[in-house]
């Protein structure tokens, strides 16, 4: 009996030990899953913060810049104040350089009494966020969600786009460019949904094809966002989207499925959204079609009338700069393109669809007689997607590839910091007490070397998320330094905002003139003074205050009209008191 109970006790003990071991394994698995979930949540939170800082922070850190920002902001402000939501007007006269969408969006900000810079730039920031969501959705839908969410194309594409030079710069620009590019990005996302419903484009395995209802919704939204792009910048939107899809159809021989995007549902949605403003504006302004369609579209593309002529390869270099600090990833994108070229699974390749979307705008505008850096912006979202899809494969495939990517990004940081050090010596800020450009640049060099070392370690360990996170945080730190220290200190040298604020209480505002200033200063001063400042003439007999530059001062001094001495250092503009003309 005793031995029986002893044997039974051993069996029970063995069973209990197995249960304990099973419980430990389950507990360990749950702990591992819980840790992975926490890491993924942390990555998502970090990515959201990075996107917000890159796209929305410091919209008012510097006043409106260049000739375009104050000009477009003036039109939007006038639209909000006059209630004329059809005809864009600059200084009271119709201005048909661009369509209406940006002016509507910025006018809402002015109606809400937001600060001028925020009202003017917020539409671009919101549009950039829309582009982030579009490419994030594409990365999730067509390339799947990795077991490790931190390495999923959805998250990587959003971070790569948001931290690129192009997205950071144009999300802070009071221009229609980001609205235009974001609307095309969203339209292309819905176009891909239509193609997928036709059995094309490889999707994530767990996702099933859409039914006819979803296809019609995709068609409708494709038409809506393509129409919004036309309202943002004109008929070039149809050419870019249609050209990219046409290039894809040409190579894959899927013409029938591509023409599905011209379905009456898409065409009807496009016409309902795009046509009303064009028709009403043309009816109210007989010169609208001639000025906007022929002069600012056909002539701009076919002739150098606007003096933006550049060599054919210009936009290629701009694309490399626009993708900084991720430019090195374009090498891995090229490797993936060559691999797919050999395998030729083009009709089901989302990567090839993204490549057509990216290549066509660059080639199309490279053929134009007028070239501006903003022309490559529609290519940046698909390039971010291509980078997000290719970089995990490169890093996982070999340690050499991972090291090459990490070292390349680290070298980019070092080169950028050296360039900042070189430029710091040219800035007229040393000794002003605001900040010391050379000291900041030296700190930037030290930090970039540290980043390069950490990135090298991440490459050796083949840590994709560490590479992306460190690079993104480096971008965030750079933006924070610019918003807090650099841009406010540079504001008087770049923008008319501080000068207008200083002179707003002048006792004789009617006697303030400009002289020999470039159009950036003239448009900026007009916006902040809320009126055009007249150009001073040496024949002007009365006393005045003239805003000018060093060359203008020399001419005024040669004419013997400078009153007193100028003791204050130049900060962007010179305030020159003019003595009355001898009678």
CSV table of C-alpha atoms in Angstrom, one decimal, residues 41-367:
chain,number,residue,atom,x,y,z
A,41,UNK,CA,3.0,50.9,-28.5
A,42,UNK,CA,6.1,52.8,-27.6
A,43,UNK,CA,7.2,52.9,-31.2
A,44,UNK,CA,3.8,54.1,-32.3
A,45,UNK,CA,3.8,56.9,-29.7
A,46,UNK,CA,7.3,57.9,-30.7
A,47,UNK,CA,6.4,57.9,-34.4
A,48,UNK,CA,3.4,60.1,-33.7
A,49,UNK,CA,5.5,62.6,-31.7
A,50,UNK,CA,8.1,62.6,-34.5
A,51,UNK,CA,5.5,63.2,-37.2
A,52,UNK,CA,3.9,66.1,-35.1
A,53,UNK,CA,7.2,67.8,-34.4
A,54,UNK,CA,8.4,67.5,-38.0
A,55,UNK,CA,5.2,68.7,-39.6
A,56,UNK,CA,3.5,71.1,-37.1
A,57,UNK,CA,6.1,72.5,-34.7
A,58,UNK,CA,7.4,76.0,-35.2
A,59,UNK,CA,5.1,77.1,-37.9
A,60,UNK,CA,5.5,80.7,-36.6
A,61,UNK,CA,9.2,80.5,-35.7
A,62,UNK,CA,10.1,82.7,-38.6
A,63,UNK,CA,8.0,85.2,-40.5
A,64,UNK,CA,6.8,84.7,-44.1
A,65,UNK,CA,9.7,84.1,-46.4
A,66,UNK,CA,10.5,84.8,-50.1
A,67,UNK,CA,8.1,86.3,-52.6
A,68,UNK,CA,5.6,83.5,-52.6
A,69,UNK,CA,4.6,83.1,-49.0
A,70,UNK,CA,3.5,86.7,-48.3
A,71,UNK,CA,1.9,86.9,-51.7
A,72,UNK,CA,-0.3,83.8,-51.2
A,73,UNK,CA,-1.0,84.8,-47.6
A,74,UNK,CA,-2.1,88.2,-48.7
A,75,UNK,CA,-4.6,86.7,-51.2
A,76,UNK,CA,-6.0,84.3,-48.5
A,77,UNK,CA,-6.3,87.1,-46.0
A,78,UNK,CA,-8.1,89.3,-48.5
A,79,UNK,CA,-10.4,86.5,-49.3
A,80,UNK,CA,-11.3,86.0,-45.7
A,81,UNK,CA,-11.8,89.8,-45.1
A,82,UNK,CA,-13.8,90.5,-48.3
A,83,UNK,CA,-15.9,87.4,-48.5
A,84,UNK,CA,-15.1,86.9,-52.2
A,85,UNK,CA,-14.3,83.2,-52.3
A,86,UNK,CA,-14.1,82.9,-56.1
A,87,UNK,CA,-11.6,85.4,-57.4
A,88,UNK,CA,-8.1,85.5,-55.9
A,89,UNK,CA,-7.0,89.1,-55.5
A,90,UNK,CA,-3.5,90.6,-54.9
A,91,UNK,CA,-3.6,94.2,-53.9
A,92,UNK,CA,-7.2,94.4,-55.1
A,93,UNK,CA,-6.5,93.0,-58.6
A,94,UNK,CA,-7.3,89.5,-59.8
A,95,UNK,CA,-4.3,87.1,-59.5
A,96,UNK,CA,-4.5,83.8,-61.4
A,97,UNK,CA,-1.1,82.3,-60.9
A,98,UNK,CA,-2.6,79.4,-58.9
A,99,UNK,CA,-6.1,77.9,-58.4
A,100,UNK,CA,-8.2,78.3,-55.3
A,101,UNK,CA,-7.7,75.4,-52.9
A,102,UNK,CA,-4.8,76.8,-50.9
A,103,UNK,CA,-6.5,80.2,-50.6
A,104,UNK,CA,-9.7,78.6,-49.2
A,105,UNK,CA,-7.7,76.6,-46.7
A,106,UNK,CA,-5.6,79.5,-45.5
A,107,UNK,CA,-8.5,81.9,-45.4
A,108,UNK,CA,-10.2,79.7,-42.9
A,109,UNK,CA,-7.2,80.2,-40.6
A,110,UNK,CA,-7.4,83.9,-41.0
A,111,UNK,CA,-11.1,83.8,-40.3
A,112,UNK,CA,-10.3,82.0,-37.1
A,113,UNK,CA,-7.9,84.8,-36.2
A,114,UNK,CA,-4.9,82.5,-36.0
A,115,UNK,CA,-1.5,84.2,-36.1
A,116,UNK,CA,-0.7,85.1,-39.7
A,117,UNK,CA,2.2,82.6,-40.1
A,118,UNK,CA,0.2,79.7,-38.6
A,119,UNK,CA,-2.9,80.5,-40.7
A,120,UNK,CA,-0.8,80.6,-43.9
A,121,UNK,CA,1.2,77.5,-43.2
A,122,UNK,CA,-1.2,75.2,-41.4
A,123,UNK,CA,-2.9,74.0,-44.7
A,124,UNK,CA,0.5,72.6,-45.8
A,125,UNK,CA,1.1,70.9,-42.5
A,126,UNK,CA,-2.3,69.3,-42.5
A,127,UNK,CA,-1.8,68.2,-46.1
A,128,UNK,CA,1.6,66.6,-45.2
A,129,UNK,CA,-0.2,64.7,-42.4
A,130,UNK,CA,-2.7,63.4,-45.0
A,131,UNK,CA,0.2,62.2,-47.2
A,132,UNK,CA,1.6,60.4,-44.1
A,133,UNK,CA,-1.7,58.7,-43.5
A,134,UNK,CA,-2.0,57.7,-47.2
A,135,UNK,CA,1.4,56.1,-47.5
A,136,UNK,CA,1.1,54.5,-44.1
A,137,UNK,CA,-2.2,53.0,-45.2
A,138,UNK,CA,-0.6,51.8,-48.4
A,139,UNK,CA,2.3,50.2,-46.5
A,140,UNK,CA,-0.1,48.4,-44.2
A,141,UNK,CA,-2.5,47.3,-46.9
A,142,UNK,CA,-0.1,46.1,-49.5
A,143,UNK,CA,3.0,45.2,-47.7
A,144,UNK,CA,1.5,43.8,-44.5
A,145,UNK,CA,2.1,44.4,-40.9
A,146,UNK,CA,5.3,42.7,-39.7
A,147,UNK,CA,5.2,40.7,-36.5
A,148,UNK,CA,7.4,43.4,-35.1
A,149,UNK,CA,5.3,46.6,-35.8
A,150,UNK,CA,8.4,48.7,-35.4
A,151,UNK,CA,9.7,47.3,-38.7
A,152,UNK,CA,6.5,47.4,-40.7
A,153,UNK,CA,6.5,49.4,-43.9
A,154,UNK,CA,3.5,51.4,-42.7
A,155,UNK,CA,5.5,52.8,-39.8
A,156,UNK,CA,8.8,53.1,-41.6
A,157,UNK,CA,7.2,55.0,-44.6
A,158,UNK,CA,5.5,57.5,-42.3
A,159,UNK,CA,8.7,58.2,-40.5
A,160,UNK,CA,10.9,58.4,-43.6
A,161,UNK,CA,8.5,60.8,-45.3
A,162,UNK,CA,7.9,63.0,-42.2
A,163,UNK,CA,11.7,63.4,-41.5
A,164,UNK,CA,12.8,64.0,-45.0
A,165,UNK,CA,14.0,67.5,-46.0
A,166,UNK,CA,11.2,67.9,-48.5
A,167,UNK,CA,8.4,67.1,-46.1
A,168,UNK,CA,9.8,69.3,-43.3
A,169,UNK,CA,10.4,72.2,-45.7
A,170,UNK,CA,7.1,72.2,-47.6
A,171,UNK,CA,4.9,71.4,-44.6
A,172,UNK,CA,6.1,74.8,-43.3
A,173,UNK,CA,5.6,76.6,-46.6
A,174,UNK,CA,2.6,78.9,-47.3
A,175,UNK,CA,2.2,77.6,-50.8
A,176,UNK,CA,-0.1,75.1,-52.6
A,177,UNK,CA,2.7,72.6,-53.2
A,178,UNK,CA,2.1,70.2,-50.3
A,179,UNK,CA,-1.7,70.4,-50.8
A,180,UNK,CA,-1.1,69.4,-54.4
A,181,UNK,CA,1.3,66.5,-53.6
A,182,UNK,CA,-0.8,65.2,-50.7
A,183,UNK,CA,-4.0,65.2,-52.8
A,184,UNK,CA,-2.2,63.2,-55.5
A,185,UNK,CA,-0.9,60.8,-52.9
A,186,UNK,CA,-4.3,60.1,-51.5
A,187,UNK,CA,-5.8,59.8,-55.1
A,188,UNK,CA,-3.1,57.2,-55.9
A,189,UNK,CA,-3.9,55.3,-52.8
A,190,UNK,CA,-7.5,55.0,-53.9
A,191,UNK,CA,-6.4,54.2,-57.4
A,192,UNK,CA,-4.4,51.3,-56.0
A,193,UNK,CA,-7.5,50.1,-54.3
A,194,UNK,CA,-9.3,50.0,-57.7
A,195,UNK,CA,-6.5,48.0,-59.3
A,196,UNK,CA,-6.5,45.6,-56.4
A,197,UNK,CA,-10.2,45.0,-56.8
A,198,UNK,CA,-9.3,43.9,-60.3
A,199,UNK,CA,-7.0,41.2,-59.0
A,200,UNK,CA,-3.8,43.2,-59.4
A,201,UNK,CA,-1.1,44.4,-57.0
A,202,UNK,CA,0.1,42.0,-54.3
A,203,UNK,CA,-1.7,42.6,-51.0
A,204,UNK,CA,-1.1,41.4,-47.5
A,205,UNK,CA,-2.1,37.7,-47.2
A,206,UNK,CA,-4.7,38.3,-44.5
A,207,UNK,CA,-6.6,40.9,-46.5
A,208,UNK,CA,-9.2,39.9,-48.9
A,209,UNK,CA,-10.2,41.7,-52.2
A,210,UNK,CA,-12.8,44.3,-52.0
A,211,UNK,CA,-16.3,43.8,-53.4
A,212,UNK,CA,-18.0,46.1,-55.9
A,213,UNK,CA,-19.2,48.5,-53.2
A,214,UNK,CA,-15.6,49.1,-52.1
A,215,UNK,CA,-14.5,49.5,-55.7
A,216,UNK,CA,-17.1,52.2,-56.4
A,217,UNK,CA,-16.0,54.0,-53.2
A,218,UNK,CA,-12.4,53.8,-54.3
A,219,UNK,CA,-13.4,55.2,-57.7
A,220,UNK,CA,-15.4,58.0,-56.2
A,221,UNK,CA,-12.6,59.1,-53.8
A,222,UNK,CA,-10.0,58.8,-56.5
A,223,UNK,CA,-12.0,61.3,-58.5
A,224,UNK,CA,-12.6,63.6,-55.5
A,225,UNK,CA,-8.9,63.8,-54.5
A,226,UNK,CA,-7.7,64.1,-58.1
A,227,UNK,CA,-10.1,67.0,-58.4
A,228,UNK,CA,-8.8,68.6,-55.2
A,229,UNK,CA,-5.3,68.4,-56.7
A,230,UNK,CA,-6.5,70.2,-59.8
A,231,UNK,CA,-8.0,72.8,-57.5
A,232,UNK,CA,-4.6,73.1,-55.7
A,233,UNK,CA,-2.4,73.6,-58.7
A,234,UNK,CA,-4.2,72.9,-61.9
A,235,UNK,CA,-4.4,70.3,-64.7
A,236,UNK,CA,-0.9,69.0,-64.0
A,237,UNK,CA,-2.5,66.8,-61.4
A,238,UNK,CA,-4.3,64.8,-64.1
A,239,UNK,CA,-1.1,64.5,-66.1
A,240,UNK,CA,1.0,63.3,-63.1
A,241,UNK,CA,-1.6,60.7,-61.9
A,242,UNK,CA,-2.6,59.6,-65.3
A,243,UNK,CA,1.0,59.5,-66.5
A,244,UNK,CA,2.2,57.4,-63.6
A,245,UNK,CA,-0.7,54.9,-64.0
A,246,UNK,CA,-0.2,55.0,-67.8
A,247,UNK,CA,3.5,54.1,-67.4
A,248,UNK,CA,2.5,51.2,-65.1
A,249,UNK,CA,-0.1,50.0,-67.6
A,250,UNK,CA,2.4,50.3,-70.5
A,251,UNK,CA,5.0,48.1,-68.8
A,252,UNK,CA,2.5,45.6,-67.3
A,253,UNK,CA,0.1,45.6,-70.4
A,254,UNK,CA,-2.8,46.1,-68.0
A,255,UNK,CA,-4.5,48.8,-70.1
A,256,UNK,CA,-8.0,47.5,-69.6
A,257,UNK,CA,-7.7,47.6,-65.8
A,258,UNK,CA,-6.0,51.0,-65.8
A,259,UNK,CA,-8.8,52.5,-67.9
A,260,UNK,CA,-11.2,51.3,-65.1
A,261,UNK,CA,-10.1,54.5,-63.3
A,262,UNK,CA,-11.9,56.5,-66.0
A,263,UNK,CA,-15.2,54.9,-64.8
A,264,UNK,CA,-18.2,57.3,-64.8
A,265,UNK,CA,-18.2,57.1,-60.9
A,266,UNK,CA,-14.6,58.6,-60.8
A,267,UNK,CA,-15.3,61.0,-63.7
A,268,UNK,CA,-18.5,62.2,-62.1
A,269,UNK,CA,-16.9,62.8,-58.7
A,270,UNK,CA,-14.0,64.6,-60.4
A,271,UNK,CA,-16.3,66.9,-62.3
A,272,UNK,CA,-18.6,67.7,-59.3
A,273,UNK,CA,-15.6,68.8,-57.2
A,274,UNK,CA,-13.3,70.4,-59.8
A,275,UNK,CA,-15.5,72.1,-62.3
A,276,UNK,CA,-17.8,74.5,-60.3
A,277,UNK,CA,-15.0,76.9,-59.3
A,278,UNK,CA,-13.3,76.9,-62.7
A,279,UNK,CA,-16.7,77.6,-64.4
A,280,UNK,CA,-17.7,80.4,-62.0
A,281,UNK,CA,-14.3,82.0,-62.0
A,282,UNK,CA,-14.1,82.0,-65.8
A,283,UNK,CA,-17.6,83.5,-66.0
A,284,UNK,CA,-16.6,86.3,-63.6
A,285,UNK,CA,-13.2,86.9,-65.1
A,286,UNK,CA,-12.9,86.7,-68.9
A,287,UNK,CA,-9.0,86.6,-68.7
A,288,UNK,CA,-8.9,83.7,-66.3
A,289,UNK,CA,-8.5,80.8,-68.8
A,290,UNK,CA,-5.9,82.7,-70.9
A,291,UNK,CA,-3.8,83.8,-67.9
A,292,UNK,CA,-4.1,80.6,-65.8
A,293,UNK,CA,-4.4,77.8,-68.3
A,294,UNK,CA,-2.3,79.0,-71.2
A,295,UNK,CA,0.2,81.4,-69.5
A,296,UNK,CA,0.8,79.8,-66.1
A,297,UNK,CA,0.6,76.2,-67.4
A,298,UNK,CA,1.4,75.7,-71.1
A,299,UNK,CA,3.8,78.6,-71.4
A,300,UNK,CA,5.5,77.8,-68.1
A,301,UNK,CA,6.1,74.3,-69.3
A,302,UNK,CA,6.9,74.9,-72.9
A,303,UNK,CA,8.9,78.1,-72.7
A,304,UNK,CA,11.4,79.8,-70.3
A,305,UNK,CA,9.2,82.9,-70.0
A,306,UNK,CA,9.3,82.7,-66.2
A,307,UNK,CA,13.1,82.5,-66.1
A,308,UNK,CA,13.3,79.2,-64.2
A,309,UNK,CA,15.4,77.4,-66.8
A,310,UNK,CA,17.6,74.7,-65.4
A,311,UNK,CA,19.5,71.7,-67.0
A,312,UNK,CA,17.7,68.5,-67.6
A,313,UNK,CA,19.4,66.7,-64.6
A,314,UNK,CA,18.5,69.5,-62.1
A,315,UNK,CA,15.5,67.7,-60.6
A,316,UNK,CA,17.6,64.5,-60.1
A,317,UNK,CA,19.9,66.4,-57.8
A,318,UNK,CA,17.0,68.0,-56.1
A,319,UNK,CA,15.4,64.6,-55.5
A,320,UNK,CA,18.6,63.4,-53.7
A,321,UNK,CA,18.5,66.5,-51.5
A,322,UNK,CA,14.8,66.2,-50.9
A,323,UNK,CA,15.2,62.7,-49.4
A,324,UNK,CA,17.9,63.7,-46.9
A,325,UNK,CA,18.8,62.2,-44.5
A,326,UNK,CA,17.5,59.0,-46.1
A,327,UNK,CA,19.1,59.5,-49.6
A,328,UNK,CA,21.4,56.5,-49.1
A,329,UNK,CA,18.3,54.2,-49.0
A,330,UNK,CA,17.7,55.0,-52.7
A,331,UNK,CA,20.6,52.6,-53.4
A,332,UNK,CA,18.6,49.8,-51.8
A,333,UNK,CA,15.5,50.9,-53.8
A,334,UNK,CA,17.6,50.6,-57.0
A,335,UNK,CA,18.7,47.1,-56.0
A,336,UNK,CA,15.1,46.1,-55.4
A,337,UNK,CA,14.1,47.6,-58.8
A,338,UNK,CA,16.8,45.6,-60.5
A,339,UNK,CA,15.7,42.4,-58.8
A,340,UNK,CA,12.1,42.9,-59.8
A,341,UNK,CA,13.3,43.7,-63.4
A,342,UNK,CA,14.9,40.3,-63.5
A,343,UNK,CA,11.9,38.5,-62.0
A,344,UNK,CA,9.3,40.6,-63.9
A,345,UNK,CA,6.3,40.1,-61.5
A,346,UNK,CA,5.3,43.7,-62.4
A,347,UNK,CA,1.5,43.4,-62.6
A,348,UNK,CA,1.3,42.3,-59.0
A,349,UNK,CA,4.2,44.3,-57.7
A,350,UNK,CA,3.3,47.2,-55.5
A,351,UNK,CA,6.9,48.3,-55.6
A,352,UNK,CA,6.7,48.8,-59.3
A,353,UNK,CA,3.5,50.7,-58.9
A,354,UNK,CA,5.2,53.0,-56.4
A,355,UNK,CA,8.2,53.3,-58.8
A,356,UNK,CA,6.0,54.5,-61.7
A,357,UNK,CA,4.4,57.0,-59.3
A,358,UNK,CA,7.8,58.3,-58.3
A,359,UNK,CA,9.6,58.3,-61.6
A,360,UNK,CA,6.9,60.0,-63.8
A,361,UNK,CA,6.8,63.4,-62.1
A,362,UNK,CA,10.6,63.7,-62.1
A,363,UNK,CA,10.9,62.8,-65.8
A,364,UNK,CA,7.9,64.9,-66.8
A,365,UNK,CA,9.1,68.1,-65.1
A,366,UNK,CA,12.7,67.5,-66.2
A,367,UNK,CA,11.4,68.0,-69.7
